[in-house]
Short mmCIF file of N, CA and C in Angstrom, two decimals:
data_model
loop_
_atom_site.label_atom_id
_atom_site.label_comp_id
_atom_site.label_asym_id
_atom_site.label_seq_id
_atom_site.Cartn_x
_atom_site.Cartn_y
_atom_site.Cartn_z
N UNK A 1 240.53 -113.88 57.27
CA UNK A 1 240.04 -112.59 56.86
C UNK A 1 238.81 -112.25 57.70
N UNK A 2 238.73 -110.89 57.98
CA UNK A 2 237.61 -111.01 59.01
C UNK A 2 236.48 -109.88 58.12
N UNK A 3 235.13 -110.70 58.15
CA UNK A 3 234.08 -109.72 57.34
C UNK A 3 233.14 -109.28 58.37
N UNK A 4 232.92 -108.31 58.02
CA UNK A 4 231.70 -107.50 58.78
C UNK A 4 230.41 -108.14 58.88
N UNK A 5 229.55 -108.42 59.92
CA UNK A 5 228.01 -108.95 60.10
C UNK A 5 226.90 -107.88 59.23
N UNK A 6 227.61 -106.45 58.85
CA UNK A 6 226.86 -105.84 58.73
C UNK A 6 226.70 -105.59 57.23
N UNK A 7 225.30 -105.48 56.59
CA UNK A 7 225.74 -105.85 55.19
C UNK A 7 224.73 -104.24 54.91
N UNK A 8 224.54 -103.71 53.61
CA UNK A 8 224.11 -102.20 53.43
C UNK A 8 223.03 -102.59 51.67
N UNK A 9 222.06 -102.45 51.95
CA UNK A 9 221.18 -102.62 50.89
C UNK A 9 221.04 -100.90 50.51
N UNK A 10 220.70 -101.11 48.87
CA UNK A 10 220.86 -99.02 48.36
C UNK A 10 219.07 -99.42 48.27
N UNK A 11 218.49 -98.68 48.41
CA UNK A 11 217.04 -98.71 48.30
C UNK A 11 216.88 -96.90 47.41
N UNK A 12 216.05 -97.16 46.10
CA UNK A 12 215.80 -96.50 44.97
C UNK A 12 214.18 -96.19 44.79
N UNK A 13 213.73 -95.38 45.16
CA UNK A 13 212.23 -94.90 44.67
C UNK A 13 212.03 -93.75 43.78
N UNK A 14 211.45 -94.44 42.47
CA UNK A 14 211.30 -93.05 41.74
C UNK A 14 210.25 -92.00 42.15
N UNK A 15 210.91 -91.00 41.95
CA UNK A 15 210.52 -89.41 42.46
C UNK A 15 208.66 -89.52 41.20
N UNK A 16 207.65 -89.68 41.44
CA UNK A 16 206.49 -89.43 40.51
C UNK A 16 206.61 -87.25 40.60
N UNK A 17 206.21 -87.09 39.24
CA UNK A 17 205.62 -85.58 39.20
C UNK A 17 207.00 -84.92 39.21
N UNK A 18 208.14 -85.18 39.16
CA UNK A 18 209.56 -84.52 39.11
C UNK A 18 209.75 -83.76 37.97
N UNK A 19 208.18 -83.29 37.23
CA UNK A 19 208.65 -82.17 36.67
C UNK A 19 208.79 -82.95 35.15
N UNK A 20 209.29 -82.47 34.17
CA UNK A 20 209.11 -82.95 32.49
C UNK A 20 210.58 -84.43 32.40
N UNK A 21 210.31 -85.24 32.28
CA UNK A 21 211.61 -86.54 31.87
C UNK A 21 212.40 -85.75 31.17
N UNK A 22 212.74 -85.35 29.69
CA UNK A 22 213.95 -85.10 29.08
C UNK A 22 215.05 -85.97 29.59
N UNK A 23 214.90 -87.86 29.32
CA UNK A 23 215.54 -88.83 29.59
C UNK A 23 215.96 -88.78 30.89
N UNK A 24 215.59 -88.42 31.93
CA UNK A 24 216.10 -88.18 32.92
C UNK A 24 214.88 -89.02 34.09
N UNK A 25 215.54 -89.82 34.68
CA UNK A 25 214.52 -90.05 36.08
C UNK A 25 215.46 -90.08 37.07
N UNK A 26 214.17 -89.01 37.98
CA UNK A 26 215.18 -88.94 39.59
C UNK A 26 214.73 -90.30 40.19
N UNK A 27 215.14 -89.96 41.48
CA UNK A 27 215.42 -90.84 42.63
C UNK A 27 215.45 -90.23 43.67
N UNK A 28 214.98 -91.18 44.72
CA UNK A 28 215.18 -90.90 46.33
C UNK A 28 215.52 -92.25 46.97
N UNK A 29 216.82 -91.99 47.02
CA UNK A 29 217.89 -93.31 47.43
C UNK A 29 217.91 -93.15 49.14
N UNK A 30 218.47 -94.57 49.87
CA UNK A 30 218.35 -94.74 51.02
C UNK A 30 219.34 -95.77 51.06
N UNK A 31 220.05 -95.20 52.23
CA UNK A 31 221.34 -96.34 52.30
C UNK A 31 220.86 -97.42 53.86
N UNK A 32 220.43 -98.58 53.93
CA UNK A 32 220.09 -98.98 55.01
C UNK A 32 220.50 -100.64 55.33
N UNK A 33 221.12 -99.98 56.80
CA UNK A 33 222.49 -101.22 57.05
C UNK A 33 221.51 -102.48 58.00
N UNK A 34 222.01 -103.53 57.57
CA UNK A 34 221.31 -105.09 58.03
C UNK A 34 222.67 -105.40 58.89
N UNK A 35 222.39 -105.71 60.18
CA UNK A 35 223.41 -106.62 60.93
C UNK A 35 222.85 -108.12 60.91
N UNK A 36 223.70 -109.06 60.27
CA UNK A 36 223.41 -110.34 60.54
C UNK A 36 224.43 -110.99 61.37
N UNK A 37 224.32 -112.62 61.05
CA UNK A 37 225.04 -113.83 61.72
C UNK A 37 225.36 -114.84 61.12
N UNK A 38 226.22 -114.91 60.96
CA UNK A 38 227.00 -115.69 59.44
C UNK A 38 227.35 -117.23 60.59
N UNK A 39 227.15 -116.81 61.60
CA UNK A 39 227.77 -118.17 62.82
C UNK A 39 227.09 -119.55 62.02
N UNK A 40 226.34 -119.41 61.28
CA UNK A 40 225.54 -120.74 60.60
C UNK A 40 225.92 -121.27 59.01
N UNK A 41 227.06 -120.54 58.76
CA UNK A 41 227.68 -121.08 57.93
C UNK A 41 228.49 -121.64 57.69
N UNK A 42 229.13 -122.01 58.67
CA UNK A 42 230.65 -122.86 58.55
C UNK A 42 229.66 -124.23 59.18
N UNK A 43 228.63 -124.42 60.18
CA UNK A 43 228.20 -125.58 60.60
C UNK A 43 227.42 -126.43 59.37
N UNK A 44 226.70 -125.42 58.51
CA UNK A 44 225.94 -125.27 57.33
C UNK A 44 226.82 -126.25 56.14
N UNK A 45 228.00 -125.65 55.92
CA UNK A 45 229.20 -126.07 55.04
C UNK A 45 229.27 -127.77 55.08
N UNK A 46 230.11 -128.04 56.56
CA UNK A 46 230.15 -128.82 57.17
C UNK A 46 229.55 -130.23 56.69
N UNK A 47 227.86 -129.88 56.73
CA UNK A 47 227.36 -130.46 56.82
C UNK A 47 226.97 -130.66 54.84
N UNK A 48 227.31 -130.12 54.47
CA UNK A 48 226.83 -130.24 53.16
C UNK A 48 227.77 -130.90 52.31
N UNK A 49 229.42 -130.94 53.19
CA UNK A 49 230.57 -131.64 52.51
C UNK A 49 230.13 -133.62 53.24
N UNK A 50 229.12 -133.34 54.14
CA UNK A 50 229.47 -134.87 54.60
C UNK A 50 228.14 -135.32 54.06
N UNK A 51 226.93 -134.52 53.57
CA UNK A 51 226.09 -135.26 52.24
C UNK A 51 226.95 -135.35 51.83
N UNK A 52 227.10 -134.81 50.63
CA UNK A 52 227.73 -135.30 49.50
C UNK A 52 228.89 -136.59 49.14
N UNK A 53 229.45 -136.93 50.83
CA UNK A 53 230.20 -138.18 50.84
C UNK A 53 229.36 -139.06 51.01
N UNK A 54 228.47 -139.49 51.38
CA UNK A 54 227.49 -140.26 51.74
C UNK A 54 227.90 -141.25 50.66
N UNK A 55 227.95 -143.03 51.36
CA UNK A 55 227.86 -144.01 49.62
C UNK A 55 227.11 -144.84 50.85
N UNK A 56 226.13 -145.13 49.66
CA UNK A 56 225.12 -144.63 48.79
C UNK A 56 224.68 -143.00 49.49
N UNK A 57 224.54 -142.38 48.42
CA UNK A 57 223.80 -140.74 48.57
C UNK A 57 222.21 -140.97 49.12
N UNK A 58 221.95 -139.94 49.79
CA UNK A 58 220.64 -140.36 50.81
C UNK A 58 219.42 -140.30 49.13
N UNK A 59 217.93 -141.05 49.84
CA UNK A 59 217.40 -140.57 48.88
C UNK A 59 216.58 -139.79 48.80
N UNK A 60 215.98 -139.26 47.69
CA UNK A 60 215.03 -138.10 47.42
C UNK A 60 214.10 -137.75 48.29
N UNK A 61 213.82 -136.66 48.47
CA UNK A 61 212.31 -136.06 49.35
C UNK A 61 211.75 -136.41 48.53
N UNK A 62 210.52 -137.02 49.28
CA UNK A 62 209.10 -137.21 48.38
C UNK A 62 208.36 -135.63 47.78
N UNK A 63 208.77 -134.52 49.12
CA UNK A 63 208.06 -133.27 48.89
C UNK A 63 209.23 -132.11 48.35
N UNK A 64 210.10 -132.54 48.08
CA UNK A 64 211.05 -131.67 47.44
C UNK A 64 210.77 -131.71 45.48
N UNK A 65 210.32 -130.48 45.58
CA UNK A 65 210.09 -129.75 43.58
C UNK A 65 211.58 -130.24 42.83
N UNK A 66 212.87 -130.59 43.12
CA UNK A 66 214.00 -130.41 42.55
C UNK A 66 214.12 -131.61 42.33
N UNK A 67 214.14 -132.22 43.58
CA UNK A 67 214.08 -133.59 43.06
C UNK A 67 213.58 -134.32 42.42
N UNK A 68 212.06 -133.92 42.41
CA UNK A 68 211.29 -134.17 41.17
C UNK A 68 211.63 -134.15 39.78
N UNK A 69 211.85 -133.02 39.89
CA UNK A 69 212.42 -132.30 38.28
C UNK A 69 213.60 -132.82 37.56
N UNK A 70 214.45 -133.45 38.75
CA UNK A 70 215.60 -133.87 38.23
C UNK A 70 215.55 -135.56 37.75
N UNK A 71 214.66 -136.26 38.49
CA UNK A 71 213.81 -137.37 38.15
C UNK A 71 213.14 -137.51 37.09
N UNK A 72 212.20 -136.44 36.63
CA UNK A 72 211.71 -136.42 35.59
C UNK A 72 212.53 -136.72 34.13
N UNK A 73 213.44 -135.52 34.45
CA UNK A 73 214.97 -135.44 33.46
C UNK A 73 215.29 -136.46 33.02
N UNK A 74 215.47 -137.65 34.03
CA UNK A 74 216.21 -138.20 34.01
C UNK A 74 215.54 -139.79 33.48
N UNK A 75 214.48 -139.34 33.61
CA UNK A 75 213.58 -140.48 32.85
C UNK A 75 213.21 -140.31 31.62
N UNK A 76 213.60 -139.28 31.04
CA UNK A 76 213.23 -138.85 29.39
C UNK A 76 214.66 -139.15 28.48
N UNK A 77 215.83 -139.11 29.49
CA UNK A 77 216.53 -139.33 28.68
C UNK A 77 217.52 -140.80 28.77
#
């Protein structure tokens, strides 16, 4: 399947002073297109299927927050 590089963010600013609400808020919308490069995701993939085979699994960052957290977890219970 072939996807486009180009991806389209809606960008929304409310209108200030538009006059009395009566539940109503305007907008001044903007349609604005991002070209990226997806070329780093299949190498990305790749590499994340051959962690996860790893025996023994590598070990923890000392400076990684997740790993921490999941350590912690895992010592309480």
């Amino acid at each position: 399947m072939k996807i486009s590089n180009t991806a389209w963010f809606v960008y929304a600013n409310g209108i200030r002073g538009a006059g009395p609400f009566d539940d109503v808020l305007r907008f001044r919308t903007k349609l604005i297109a991002y070209d990226g490069n997806d070329a780093w995701v299949g190498p990305a993939l790749a590499d994340v299927v051959q962690c996860l085979q790893l025996q023994p699994p590598p070990r923890p960052a000392p400076d990684c927050d997740y790993c921490r957290y999941v350590a912690a977890a895992a010592a309480i219970s």
